[in-house]
Coordinates of C-alpha atoms and ligand atoms in Angstrom, one line a residue:
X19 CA -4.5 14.6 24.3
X20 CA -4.5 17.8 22.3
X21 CA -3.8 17.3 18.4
X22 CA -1.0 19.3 16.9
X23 CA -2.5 19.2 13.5
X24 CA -6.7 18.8 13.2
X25 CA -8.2 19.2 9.9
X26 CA -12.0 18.5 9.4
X27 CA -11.5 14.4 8.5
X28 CA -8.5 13.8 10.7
X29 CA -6.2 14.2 13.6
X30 CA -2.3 14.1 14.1
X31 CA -0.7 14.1 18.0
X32 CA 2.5 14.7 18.3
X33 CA 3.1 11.8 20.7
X34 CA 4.3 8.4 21.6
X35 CA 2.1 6.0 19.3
X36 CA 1.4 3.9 22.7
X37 CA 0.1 7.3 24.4
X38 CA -2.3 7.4 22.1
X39 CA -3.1 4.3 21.6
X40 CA -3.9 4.2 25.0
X41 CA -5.9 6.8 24.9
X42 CA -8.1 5.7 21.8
X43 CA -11.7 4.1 22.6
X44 CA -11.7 0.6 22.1
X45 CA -13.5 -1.1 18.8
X46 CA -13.4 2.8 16.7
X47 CA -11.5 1.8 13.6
X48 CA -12.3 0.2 10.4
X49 CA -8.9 0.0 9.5
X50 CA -5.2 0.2 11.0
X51 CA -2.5 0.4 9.0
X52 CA 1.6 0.0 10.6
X53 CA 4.6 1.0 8.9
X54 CA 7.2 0.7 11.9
X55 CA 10.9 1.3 11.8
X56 CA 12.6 -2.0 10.7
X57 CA 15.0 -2.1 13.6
X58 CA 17.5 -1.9 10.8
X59 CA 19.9 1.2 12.5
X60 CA 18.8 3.4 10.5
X61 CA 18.8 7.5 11.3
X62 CA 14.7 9.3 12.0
X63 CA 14.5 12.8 12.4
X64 CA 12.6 11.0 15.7
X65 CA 16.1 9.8 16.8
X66 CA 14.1 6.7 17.8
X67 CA 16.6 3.8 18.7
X68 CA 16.1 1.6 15.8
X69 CA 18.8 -1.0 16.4
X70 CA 17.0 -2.6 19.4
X71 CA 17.7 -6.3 20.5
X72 CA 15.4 -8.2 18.6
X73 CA 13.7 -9.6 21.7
X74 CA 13.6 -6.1 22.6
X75 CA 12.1 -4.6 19.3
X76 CA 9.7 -8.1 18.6
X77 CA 8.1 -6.7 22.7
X78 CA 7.8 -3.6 21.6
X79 CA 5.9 -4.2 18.6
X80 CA 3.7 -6.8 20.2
X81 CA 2.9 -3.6 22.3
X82 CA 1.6 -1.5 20.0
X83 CA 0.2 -4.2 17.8
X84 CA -2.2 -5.4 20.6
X85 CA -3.0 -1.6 21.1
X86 CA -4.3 -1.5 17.6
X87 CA -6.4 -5.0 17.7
X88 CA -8.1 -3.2 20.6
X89 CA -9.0 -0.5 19.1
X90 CA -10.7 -2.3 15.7
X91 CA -14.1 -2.6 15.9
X92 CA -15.6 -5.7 14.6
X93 CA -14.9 -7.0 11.1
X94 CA -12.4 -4.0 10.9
X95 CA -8.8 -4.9 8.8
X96 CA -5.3 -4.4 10.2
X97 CA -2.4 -4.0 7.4
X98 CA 1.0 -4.2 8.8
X99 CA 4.1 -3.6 6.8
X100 CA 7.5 -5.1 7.7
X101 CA 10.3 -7.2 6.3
X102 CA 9.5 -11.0 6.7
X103 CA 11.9 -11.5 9.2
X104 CA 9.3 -9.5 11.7
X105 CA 6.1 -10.3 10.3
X106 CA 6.4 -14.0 10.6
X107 CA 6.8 -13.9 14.4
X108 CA 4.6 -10.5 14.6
X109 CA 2.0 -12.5 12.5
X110 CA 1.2 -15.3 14.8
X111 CA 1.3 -13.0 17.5
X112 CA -2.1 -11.1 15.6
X113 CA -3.3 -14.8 14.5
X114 CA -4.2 -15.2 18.6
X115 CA -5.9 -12.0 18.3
X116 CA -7.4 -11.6 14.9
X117 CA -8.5 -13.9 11.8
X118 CA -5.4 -13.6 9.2
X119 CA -6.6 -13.0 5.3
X120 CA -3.3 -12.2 3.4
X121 CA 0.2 -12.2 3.8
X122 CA 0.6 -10.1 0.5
X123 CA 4.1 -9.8 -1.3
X124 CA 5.0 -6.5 -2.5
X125 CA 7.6 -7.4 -4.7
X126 CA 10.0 -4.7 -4.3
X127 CA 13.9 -4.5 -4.1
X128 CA 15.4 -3.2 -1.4
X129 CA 18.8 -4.3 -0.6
X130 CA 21.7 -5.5 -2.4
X131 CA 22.3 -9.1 -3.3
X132 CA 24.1 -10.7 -0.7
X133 CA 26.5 -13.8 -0.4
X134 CA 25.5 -16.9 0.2
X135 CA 21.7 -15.9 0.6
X136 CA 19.4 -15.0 -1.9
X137 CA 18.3 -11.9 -3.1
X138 CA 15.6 -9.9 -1.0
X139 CA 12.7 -9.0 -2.8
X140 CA 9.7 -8.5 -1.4
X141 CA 8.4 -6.3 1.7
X142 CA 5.6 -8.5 3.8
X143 CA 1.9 -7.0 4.1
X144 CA 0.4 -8.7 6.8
X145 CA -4.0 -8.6 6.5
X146 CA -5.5 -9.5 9.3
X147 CA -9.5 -8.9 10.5
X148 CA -11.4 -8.8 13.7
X149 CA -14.0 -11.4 14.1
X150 CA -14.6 -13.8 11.0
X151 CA -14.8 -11.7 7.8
X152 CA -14.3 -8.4 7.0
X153 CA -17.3 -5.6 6.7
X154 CA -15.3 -3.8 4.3
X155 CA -13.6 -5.5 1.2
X156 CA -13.2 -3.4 -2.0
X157 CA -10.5 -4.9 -3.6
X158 CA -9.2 -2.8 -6.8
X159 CA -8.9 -4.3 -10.3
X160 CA -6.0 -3.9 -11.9
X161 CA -5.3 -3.4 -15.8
X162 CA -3.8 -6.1 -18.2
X163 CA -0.2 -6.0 -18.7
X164 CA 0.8 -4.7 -22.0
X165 CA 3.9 -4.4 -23.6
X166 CA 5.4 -0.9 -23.4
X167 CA 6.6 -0.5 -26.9
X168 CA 3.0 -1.3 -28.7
X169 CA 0.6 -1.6 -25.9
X170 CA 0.1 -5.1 -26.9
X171 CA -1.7 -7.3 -24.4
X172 CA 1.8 -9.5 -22.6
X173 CA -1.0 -12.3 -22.2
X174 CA -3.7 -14.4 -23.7
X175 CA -5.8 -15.6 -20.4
X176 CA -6.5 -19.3 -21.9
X177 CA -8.7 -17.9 -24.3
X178 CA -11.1 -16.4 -22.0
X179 CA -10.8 -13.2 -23.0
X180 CA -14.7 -12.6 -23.2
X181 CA -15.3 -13.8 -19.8
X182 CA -13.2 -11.2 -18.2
X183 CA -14.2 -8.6 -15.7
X184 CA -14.1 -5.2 -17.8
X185 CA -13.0 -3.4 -15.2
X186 CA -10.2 -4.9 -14.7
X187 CA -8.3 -8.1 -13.7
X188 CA -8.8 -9.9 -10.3
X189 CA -5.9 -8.5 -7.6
X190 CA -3.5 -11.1 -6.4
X191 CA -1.3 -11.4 -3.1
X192 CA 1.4 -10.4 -5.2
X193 CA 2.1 -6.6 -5.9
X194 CA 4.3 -6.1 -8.8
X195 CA 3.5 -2.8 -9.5
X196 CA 4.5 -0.9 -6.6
X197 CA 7.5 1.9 -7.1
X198 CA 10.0 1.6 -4.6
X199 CA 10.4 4.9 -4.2
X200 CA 8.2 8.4 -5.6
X201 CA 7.7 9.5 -8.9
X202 CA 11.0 11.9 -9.0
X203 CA 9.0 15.0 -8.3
X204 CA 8.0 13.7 -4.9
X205 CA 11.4 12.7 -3.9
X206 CA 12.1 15.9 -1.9
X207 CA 10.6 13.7 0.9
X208 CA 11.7 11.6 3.8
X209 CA 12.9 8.5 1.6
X210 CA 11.1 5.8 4.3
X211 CA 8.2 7.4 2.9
X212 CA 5.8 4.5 0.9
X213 CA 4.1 5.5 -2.2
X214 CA 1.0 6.5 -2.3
X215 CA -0.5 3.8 -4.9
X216 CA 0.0 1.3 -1.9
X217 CA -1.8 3.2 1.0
X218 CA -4.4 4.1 -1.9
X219 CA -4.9 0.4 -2.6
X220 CA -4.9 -0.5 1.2
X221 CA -7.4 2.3 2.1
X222 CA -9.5 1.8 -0.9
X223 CA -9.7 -2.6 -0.3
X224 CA -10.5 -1.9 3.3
X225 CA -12.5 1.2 4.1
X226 CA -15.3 3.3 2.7
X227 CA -15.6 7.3 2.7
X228 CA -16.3 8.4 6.5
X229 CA -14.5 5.2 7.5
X230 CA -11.7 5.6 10.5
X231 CA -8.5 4.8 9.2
X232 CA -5.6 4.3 12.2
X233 CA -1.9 5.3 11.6
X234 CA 0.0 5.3 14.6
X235 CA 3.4 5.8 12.8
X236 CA 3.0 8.7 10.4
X237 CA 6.3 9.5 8.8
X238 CA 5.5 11.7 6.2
X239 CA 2.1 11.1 6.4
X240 CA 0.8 9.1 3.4
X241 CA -2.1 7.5 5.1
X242 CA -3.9 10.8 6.1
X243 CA -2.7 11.8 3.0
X244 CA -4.8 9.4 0.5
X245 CA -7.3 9.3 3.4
X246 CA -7.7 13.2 3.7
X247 CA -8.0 13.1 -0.1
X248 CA -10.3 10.1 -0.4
X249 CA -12.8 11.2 2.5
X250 CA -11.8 8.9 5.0
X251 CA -11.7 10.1 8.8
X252 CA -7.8 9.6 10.3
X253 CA -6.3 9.3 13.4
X254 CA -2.1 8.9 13.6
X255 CA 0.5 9.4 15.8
X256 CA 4.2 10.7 15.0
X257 CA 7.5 11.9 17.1
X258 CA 8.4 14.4 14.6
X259 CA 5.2 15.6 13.0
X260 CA 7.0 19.0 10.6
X261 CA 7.1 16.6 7.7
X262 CA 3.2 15.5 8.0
X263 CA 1.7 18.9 8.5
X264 CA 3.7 21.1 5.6
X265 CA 2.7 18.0 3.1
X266 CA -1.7 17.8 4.4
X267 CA -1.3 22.3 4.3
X268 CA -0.1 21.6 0.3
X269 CA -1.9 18.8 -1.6
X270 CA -1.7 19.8 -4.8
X271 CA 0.9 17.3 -5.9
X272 CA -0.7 14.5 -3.7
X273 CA -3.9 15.0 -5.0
X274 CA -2.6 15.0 -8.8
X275 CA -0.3 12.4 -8.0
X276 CA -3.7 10.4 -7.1
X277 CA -5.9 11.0 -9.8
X278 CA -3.1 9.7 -11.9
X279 CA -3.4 6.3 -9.9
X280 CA -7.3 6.6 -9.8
X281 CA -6.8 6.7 -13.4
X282 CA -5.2 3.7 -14.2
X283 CA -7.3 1.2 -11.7
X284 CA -10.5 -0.6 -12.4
X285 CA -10.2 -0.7 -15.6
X286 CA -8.7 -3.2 -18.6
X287 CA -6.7 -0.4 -20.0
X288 CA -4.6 2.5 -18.7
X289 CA -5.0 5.6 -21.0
X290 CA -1.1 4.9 -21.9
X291 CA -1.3 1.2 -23.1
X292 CA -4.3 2.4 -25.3
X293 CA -2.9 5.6 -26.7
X294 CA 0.4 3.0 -27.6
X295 CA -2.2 0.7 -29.4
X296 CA -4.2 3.4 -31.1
X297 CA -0.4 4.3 -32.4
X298 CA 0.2 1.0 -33.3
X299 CA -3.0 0.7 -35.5
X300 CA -5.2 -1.2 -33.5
X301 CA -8.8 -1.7 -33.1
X302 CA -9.4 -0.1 -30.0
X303 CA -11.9 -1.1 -27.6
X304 CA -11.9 -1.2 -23.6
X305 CA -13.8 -4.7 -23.5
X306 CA -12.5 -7.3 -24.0
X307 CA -16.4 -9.0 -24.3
X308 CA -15.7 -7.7 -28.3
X309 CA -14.0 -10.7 -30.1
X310 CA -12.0 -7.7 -32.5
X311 CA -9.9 -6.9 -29.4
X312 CA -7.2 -9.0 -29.5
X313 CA -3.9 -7.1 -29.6
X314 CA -1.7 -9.5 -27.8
X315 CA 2.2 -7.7 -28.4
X316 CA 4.0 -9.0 -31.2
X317 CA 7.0 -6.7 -30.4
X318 CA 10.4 -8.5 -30.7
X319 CA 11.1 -6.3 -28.2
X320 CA 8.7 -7.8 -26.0
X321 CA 10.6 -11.6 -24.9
X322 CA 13.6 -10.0 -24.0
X323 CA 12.0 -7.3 -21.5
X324 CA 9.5 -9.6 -20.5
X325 CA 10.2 -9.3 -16.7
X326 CA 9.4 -5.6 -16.9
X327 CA 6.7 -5.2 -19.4
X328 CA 4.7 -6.5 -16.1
X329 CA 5.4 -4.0 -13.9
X330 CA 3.7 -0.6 -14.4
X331 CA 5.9 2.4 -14.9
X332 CA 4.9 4.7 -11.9
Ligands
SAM410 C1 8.9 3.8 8.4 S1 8.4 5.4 9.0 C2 6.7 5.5 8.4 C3 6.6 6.1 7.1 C4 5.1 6.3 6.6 N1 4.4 5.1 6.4 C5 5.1 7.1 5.3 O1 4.6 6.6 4.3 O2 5.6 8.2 5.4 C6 8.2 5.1 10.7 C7 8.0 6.3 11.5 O3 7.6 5.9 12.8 C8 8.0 7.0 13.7 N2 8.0 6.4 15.1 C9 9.0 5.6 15.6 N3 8.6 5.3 16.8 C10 7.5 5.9 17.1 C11 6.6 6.0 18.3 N4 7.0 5.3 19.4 N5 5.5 6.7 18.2 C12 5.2 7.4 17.1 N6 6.0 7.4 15.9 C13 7.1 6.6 16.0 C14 9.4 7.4 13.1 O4 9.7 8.7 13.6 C15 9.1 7.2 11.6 O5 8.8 8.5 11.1

């Protein structure tokens, strides 16, 4: 197969995802990552039939899904992204394949409410490894909520607060602080695009610089994206590949977009939440192993907003 687009970390075919899949050498990955159409009817630039039967579209995945098991090598990670309604059955079709680790809940909204269920709110990230335990497990720390009138800690921890990690709190299988869309400067892109804080926290828990990382459906391309700009080798596959190559020839935004992110993980504090505490007079320190920081938010703004003072603003 001939790429259309090589840089010197990765390559893109313009092809089928089972071509190449196919093609690939088995046990060459470290990690896989699948963001599939959601066999919801919607319109690709691909004009890919996305309102299959769902016998039809479970087969189809199982396809390509057993394609990508082959080619992890061992203790490699798969991620695959999908409404629950797939990833239950998809999931213990992997289970007879590979070892599961997560099913992770990215709490995001994406529909409306609708009678007589409840509301959907969360996207499924399935985490699955080859063999018994993973070779590669980074997971990011995150920073402590704080309020985001007065930077005010939302929590107390039990009174722990000198035993914690300073760089950061312990990531859980639920992701609250995923945007549902990009920052509004980004939004010139394909809207099934995902953001780029979630393929950053994939590829950073699950893969080291010079790591493969396997995307066979590249969309607009934010895998090789944050792996192109985090030293990773990339492999991925895409019908309609225009969107992917004018984003890797300009990364300028990308690559500010993901500093930003860089910025505000592994550590207690995001540069915000402390420059909103220095404003707000308080002692400032970025460990919480000195007694004096204990700014928990006193804001009577803070009850009332409670549900979003958790969730980070980009
Ligand atoms: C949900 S999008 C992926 C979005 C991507 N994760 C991103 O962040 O931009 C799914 C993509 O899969 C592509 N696709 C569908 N069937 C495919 C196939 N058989 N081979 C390769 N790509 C395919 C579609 O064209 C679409 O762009």
């Amino acid at each position: 197969m001939i790429p259309i687009l090589r840089t010197p970390l990765g390559e893109l075919y313009q092809a089928d995802c089972l071509t190449l899949l196919k093609a690939l050498e088995p046990e060459t990955v470290d990690l896989a990552f699948a963001d599939p159409p959601f066999n919801l009817g919607k319109q690709y630039s691909s004009n890919i039939n996305d309102a299959r039967a769902s016998h039809d579209y479970l087969d189809w995945c199982k396809i390509w899904l057993d394609g990508m098991s082959r080619a992890l090598k061992p203790g490699a990670s798969l991620f695959l992204w999908n409404l629950p309604k797939w990833n239950l059955p998809l999931g213990t079709f992997l289970a007879e394949r590979l070892t599961f680790r997560h099913w992770i809940a990215v709490d995001i909204k994406y529909s409306l409410p609708i009678s007589g269920r409840l509301y959907p709110s969360h996207y499924s990230l399935l985490y699955f490894v080859k063999g018994g335990k993973p070779t590669i497990f980074h997971p990011d720390r995150l920073p402590v909520p704080c309020c985001r009138h007065c930077g005010g800690e939302l929590r107390d921890y039990g009174g722990y607060k000198d035993k914690m990690n300073p760089k950061g709190v312990n990531i859980s299988d639920v992701w609250t602080d995923i945007p549902p869309v990009r920052h509004a400067k980004y939004k010139k892109r394909e809207a099934n695009g995902l953001s780029l804080r979630l393929m950053d926290r994939i590829v950073a828990m699950a893969s080291d610089p010079s790591s493969v990382v396997l995307d066979p459906f590249g969309g607009s391309g934010t895998t090789y994206v944050v792996a192109e700009l985090t030293g990773r080798r990339w492999i991925g596959s895409e019908l309609d590949c225009s969107a992917i190559i004018q984003r890797i020839e300009s990364l300028e935004a990308d690559r500010d977009h993901l500093l930003q992110i860089h910025a505000n993980k592994n550590t207690l504090f995001t540069a915000a939440d402390l420059e909103r505490q220095r404003k707000a007079g308080r002692i400032l320190s970025t460990d919480y192993r000195f007694p004096e920081t204990n700014a928990t938010c006193v804001c009577p703004a803070s009850e009332e907003a409670q549900p979003d003072l958790f969730r980070a603003s980009s």
